[in-house]
Short mmCIF file of C-alpha atoms in Angstrom, two decimals:
data_model
loop_
_atom_site.label_atom_id
_atom_site.label_comp_id
_atom_site.label_asym_id
_atom_site.label_seq_id
_atom_site.Cartn_x
_atom_site.Cartn_y
_atom_site.Cartn_z
CA MET A 1 0.07 0.03 -0.01
CA GLN A 2 1.43 3.40 -1.03
CA LYS A 3 2.05 5.78 1.91
CA ASN A 4 2.15 9.48 1.83
CA LYS A 5 4.97 10.88 3.99
CA ILE A 6 5.58 14.48 5.75
CA VAL A 7 8.81 15.42 7.18
CA LEU A 8 9.04 17.19 10.36
CA ILE A 9 12.47 18.90 11.58
CA ARG A 10 13.17 20.99 14.51
CA HIS A 11 15.93 23.68 13.69
CA GLY A 12 19.30 23.16 14.43
CA GLN A 13 20.96 24.25 17.69
CA SER A 14 20.50 28.01 18.29
CA ILE A 15 23.12 30.08 20.08
CA TRP A 16 20.73 30.32 22.98
CA ASN A 17 20.18 26.46 23.09
CA GLU A 18 24.00 26.33 23.38
CA LEU A 19 23.94 28.64 26.31
CA ASN A 20 20.98 26.93 27.76
CA LYS A 21 18.52 29.92 27.74
CA PHE A 22 14.90 29.76 27.14
CA THR A 23 14.58 31.13 23.61
CA GLY A 24 10.71 31.16 22.71
CA TRP A 25 10.02 34.03 20.09
CA HIS A 26 13.36 35.66 20.53
CA ASP A 27 15.24 35.63 17.12
CA ILE A 28 18.45 33.86 17.57
CA GLU A 29 21.02 32.61 15.14
CA LEU A 30 22.04 29.05 14.70
CA SER A 31 25.26 27.99 16.44
CA GLU A 32 28.00 26.51 14.44
CA LYS A 33 26.92 23.12 15.83
CA GLY A 34 23.21 24.10 14.70
CA LYS A 35 24.43 24.84 11.09
CA ASN A 36 26.20 21.46 10.91
CA GLU A 37 23.30 19.64 12.19
CA ALA A 38 21.06 21.21 9.53
CA LYS A 39 23.48 20.12 6.86
CA ASN A 40 23.54 16.59 8.33
CA ALA A 41 19.89 16.52 8.40
CA ALA A 42 19.89 17.55 4.65
CA MET A 43 22.45 14.85 3.70
CA LEU A 44 20.37 12.12 5.48
CA LEU A 45 17.25 13.31 3.44
CA LYS A 46 19.32 13.35 0.29
CA GLN A 47 20.44 9.79 0.90
CA ASN A 48 17.04 8.62 1.64
CA LYS A 49 15.87 10.31 -1.90
CA PHE A 50 13.50 12.85 -0.39
CA SER A 51 12.10 15.67 -2.50
CA PHE A 52 9.57 18.28 -1.77
CA ASP A 53 6.92 20.53 -3.38
CA TYR A 54 6.10 22.66 -0.49
CA ALA A 55 8.06 23.72 2.93
CA TYR A 56 6.44 25.46 5.76
CA THR A 57 8.32 27.19 8.44
CA SER A 58 8.10 29.73 11.10
CA VAL A 59 9.06 33.53 11.09
CA LEU A 60 12.18 32.86 13.17
CA LYS A 61 15.48 32.69 11.59
CA ARG A 62 16.90 29.65 13.38
CA ALA A 63 14.03 27.74 11.60
CA ILE A 64 14.38 29.61 8.32
CA TYR A 65 18.09 29.02 8.13
CA THR A 66 17.76 25.43 8.91
CA LEU A 67 15.36 25.11 5.92
CA ARG A 68 17.66 27.10 3.76
CA TYR A 69 20.59 24.74 4.46
CA ILE A 70 18.37 21.91 3.69
CA LEU A 71 16.92 23.37 0.45
CA ASP A 72 20.35 24.10 -0.55
CA ILE A 73 21.88 20.51 -0.25
CA LEU A 74 18.73 18.98 -1.78
CA ASN A 75 19.02 21.66 -4.76
CA GLU A 76 15.47 22.74 -4.28
CA HIS A 77 15.33 26.37 -3.52
CA TRP A 78 12.68 26.67 -6.14
CA ILE A 79 9.90 25.00 -4.24
CA ILE A 80 7.11 26.94 -2.49
CA VAL A 81 8.26 28.01 0.88
CA LYS A 82 5.54 29.64 3.45
CA LYS A 83 6.52 31.13 6.55
CA SER A 84 3.87 31.79 9.43
CA TRP A 85 3.99 32.77 12.94
CA HIS A 86 1.66 30.11 13.78
CA LEU A 87 4.70 27.83 13.39
CA ASN A 88 6.88 29.88 16.05
CA GLU A 89 8.15 28.27 19.16
CA ARG A 90 5.85 28.80 22.28
CA HIS A 91 6.42 32.04 23.92
CA TYR A 92 8.19 31.52 27.34
CA GLY A 93 7.02 34.98 28.72
CA ALA A 94 9.10 36.25 31.40
CA LEU A 95 11.50 33.11 31.22
CA GLU A 96 12.77 34.16 27.79
CA GLY A 97 16.32 34.90 27.83
CA LEU A 98 16.92 33.35 31.17
CA ASN A 99 19.33 30.52 32.02
CA LYS A 100 17.39 27.16 32.53
CA ASP A 101 19.67 26.03 35.46
CA GLU A 102 19.40 29.46 37.28
CA ILE A 103 15.70 29.02 36.94
CA ILE A 104 15.69 25.52 38.28
CA GLN A 105 17.62 26.68 41.31
CA LYS A 106 15.08 29.40 41.89
CA TYR A 107 11.89 27.46 41.11
CA GLY A 108 12.75 23.82 41.52
CA GLU A 109 13.02 21.25 38.61
CA LYS A 110 9.53 19.90 38.94
CA GLN A 111 8.13 23.55 38.45
CA VAL A 112 10.42 24.19 35.47
CA MET A 113 9.58 20.92 33.78
CA LEU A 114 5.86 22.00 34.05
CA TRP A 115 6.78 25.19 32.25
CA ARG A 116 8.73 23.50 29.59
CA ARG A 117 6.80 20.23 28.68
CA SER A 118 3.47 20.31 30.35
CA PHE A 119 0.26 20.81 28.32
CA ASN A 120 -1.71 23.53 30.24
CA VAL A 121 0.82 25.29 32.64
CA ILE A 122 1.67 28.75 31.69
CA PRO A 123 5.16 30.36 32.38
CA PRO A 124 5.29 33.80 34.10
CA GLN A 125 3.91 36.25 31.67
CA ILE A 126 5.37 39.53 30.52
CA ASN A 127 3.56 42.86 29.99
CA MET A 128 3.16 44.76 26.90
CA GLN A 129 5.56 47.38 27.98
CA ASP A 130 8.34 44.58 28.29
CA GLU A 131 10.83 44.68 25.29
CA ARG A 132 10.33 41.06 24.79
CA PHE A 133 6.66 41.33 23.89
CA PRO A 134 6.35 40.65 20.28
CA GLY A 135 3.82 43.52 19.52
CA HIS A 136 7.12 45.75 19.22
CA ASP A 137 8.42 43.42 16.30
CA LEU A 138 7.45 44.74 12.87
CA ARG A 139 6.85 41.06 11.74
CA TYR A 140 3.84 40.68 13.90
CA SER A 141 2.41 44.34 13.20
CA HIS A 142 -0.38 42.74 11.11
CA LEU A 143 -1.73 40.75 14.13
CA ASN A 144 -4.52 41.81 16.47
CA ILE A 145 -3.01 42.70 19.63
CA SER A 146 -5.04 40.25 21.60
CA ASP A 147 -3.47 37.41 19.30
CA ILE A 148 0.15 38.23 20.41
CA PRO A 149 1.14 36.21 23.33
CA LEU A 150 2.68 37.35 26.79
CA GLY A 151 3.59 33.90 27.41
CA GLU A 152 2.32 30.54 26.24
CA SER A 153 1.50 27.12 27.58
CA LEU A 154 1.63 24.08 25.20
CA GLU A 155 -2.01 24.31 25.01
CA MET A 156 -2.19 27.95 23.67
CA THR A 157 0.54 26.90 21.30
CA SER A 158 -1.58 24.14 19.82
CA LYS A 159 -4.49 26.52 19.34
CA ARG A 160 -2.39 28.29 16.54
CA VAL A 161 -0.64 25.31 15.14
CA ILE A 162 -3.40 22.93 14.77
CA PRO A 163 -5.68 25.16 12.90
CA TYR A 164 -2.76 26.15 10.50
CA TRP A 165 -2.13 22.43 10.06
CA ASN A 166 -5.90 21.77 9.25
CA LYS A 167 -6.40 24.82 6.97
CA VAL A 168 -2.95 25.28 5.21
CA ILE A 169 -0.63 22.16 5.37
CA TYR A 170 -2.89 19.20 5.43
CA PRO A 171 -5.03 20.07 2.46
CA GLN A 172 -1.69 20.02 0.29
CA LEU A 173 -1.08 16.50 1.67
CA LYS A 174 -4.45 15.47 0.21
CA ASN A 175 -3.36 17.14 -3.00
CA ASN A 176 -0.46 14.53 -2.93
CA LYS A 177 2.09 17.22 -2.55
CA LYS A 178 5.50 16.24 -0.83
CA ILE A 179 5.71 18.47 2.36
CA LEU A 180 8.54 19.41 4.61
CA ILE A 181 7.92 21.39 8.05
CA VAL A 182 10.85 23.14 9.80
CA ALA A 183 9.81 24.57 12.96
CA HIS A 184 10.38 24.33 16.75
CA GLY A 185 10.38 22.01 19.61
CA ASN A 186 7.10 23.03 20.95
CA SER A 187 5.11 23.89 17.81
CA LEU A 188 6.19 20.23 16.58
CA ARG A 189 5.02 18.82 19.88
CA ALA A 190 1.86 20.40 19.55
CA LEU A 191 1.16 18.81 16.10
CA MET A 192 2.68 15.36 17.12
CA GLN A 193 0.17 15.38 20.24
CA HIS A 194 -2.64 16.11 17.90
CA LEU A 195 -1.71 13.43 15.32
CA ASN A 196 -0.86 10.70 17.88
CA GLN A 197 -3.72 11.66 20.20
CA ILE A 198 -1.26 11.93 23.07
CA ASP A 199 -2.78 12.30 26.53
CA ASN A 200 -2.20 15.88 28.22
CA GLN A 201 -0.32 14.10 30.81
CA ASP A 202 1.74 11.91 28.68
CA ILE A 203 2.97 14.70 26.46
CA ILE A 204 5.31 16.09 29.16
CA LYS A 205 7.52 12.83 28.00
CA LEU A 206 7.93 13.91 24.48
CA ASN A 207 11.02 15.89 23.60
CA ILE A 208 12.09 16.50 20.01
CA PRO A 209 15.77 16.92 19.65
CA THR A 210 17.22 19.53 17.26
CA ALA A 211 17.55 18.74 13.36
CA ALA A 212 16.43 15.08 13.54
CA PRO A 213 14.06 14.38 10.69
CA ILE A 214 10.73 13.04 11.65
CA ILE A 215 8.73 10.90 9.11
CA LEU A 216 4.92 11.13 9.48
CA GLU A 217 3.14 8.36 7.57
CA PHE A 218 -0.28 8.57 6.14
CA ASP A 219 -2.45 5.95 4.36
CA GLN A 220 -4.09 6.48 0.78
CA LYS A 221 -7.01 8.18 2.71
CA ASN A 222 -4.56 10.48 4.13
CA SER A 223 -5.24 9.13 7.68
CA PHE A 224 -2.32 9.15 10.16
CA ILE A 225 -0.51 5.82 10.51
CA GLN A 226 2.67 6.16 12.28
CA TRP A 227 5.94 8.42 12.94
CA TYR A 228 9.57 7.45 13.32
CA TYR A 229 13.01 9.29 13.23
CA LEU A 230 14.85 9.01 9.86
CA LYS A 231 17.94 7.05 10.29
#
């Protein structure tokens, strides 16, 4: 039976990943390791003869640049690329830019794990005057102020990721298009939870590594079957 496939990739390591900081919507460059991770992911896709018609990514450059490295090695810069804030990482609110180990020392490992991986626990929020508020960024100027987050749980992230999947990406799968999604740990966790129907308690166990291609398989009726890491 023929199977349709979508490839998911979390961006390569960023400079703030390397420094163990909460990143969220802050627009951070890839580290040297992250650039190499992106290139290695691309080589793995090339070796397995993957090609694409559409690519989707966030509006954050660590994902955009990861995608560019992949398309460069696949020689597919000509395909349709769509960028959307709906695929951004979750906004970590007042935690953004802070060191994770220092936050663990202050609040405890259990609380920090809930902020990082749980479904509905919201991190401490910022206010609109905070320089980390995305409303100050030109790329979000088209959004209603009420749609711009002050800090998000995974549940809140899902409420922008899943509608985008349903309305924009999934229809292209039904049109038999070959699709690549390069996004972030939590936007991809939200999609994985939706497709795999992972319980809100169990989602805390799911961590997606940087630049490790995930293959989603769908049957001829475009129903989700399974997922696995490409090796």
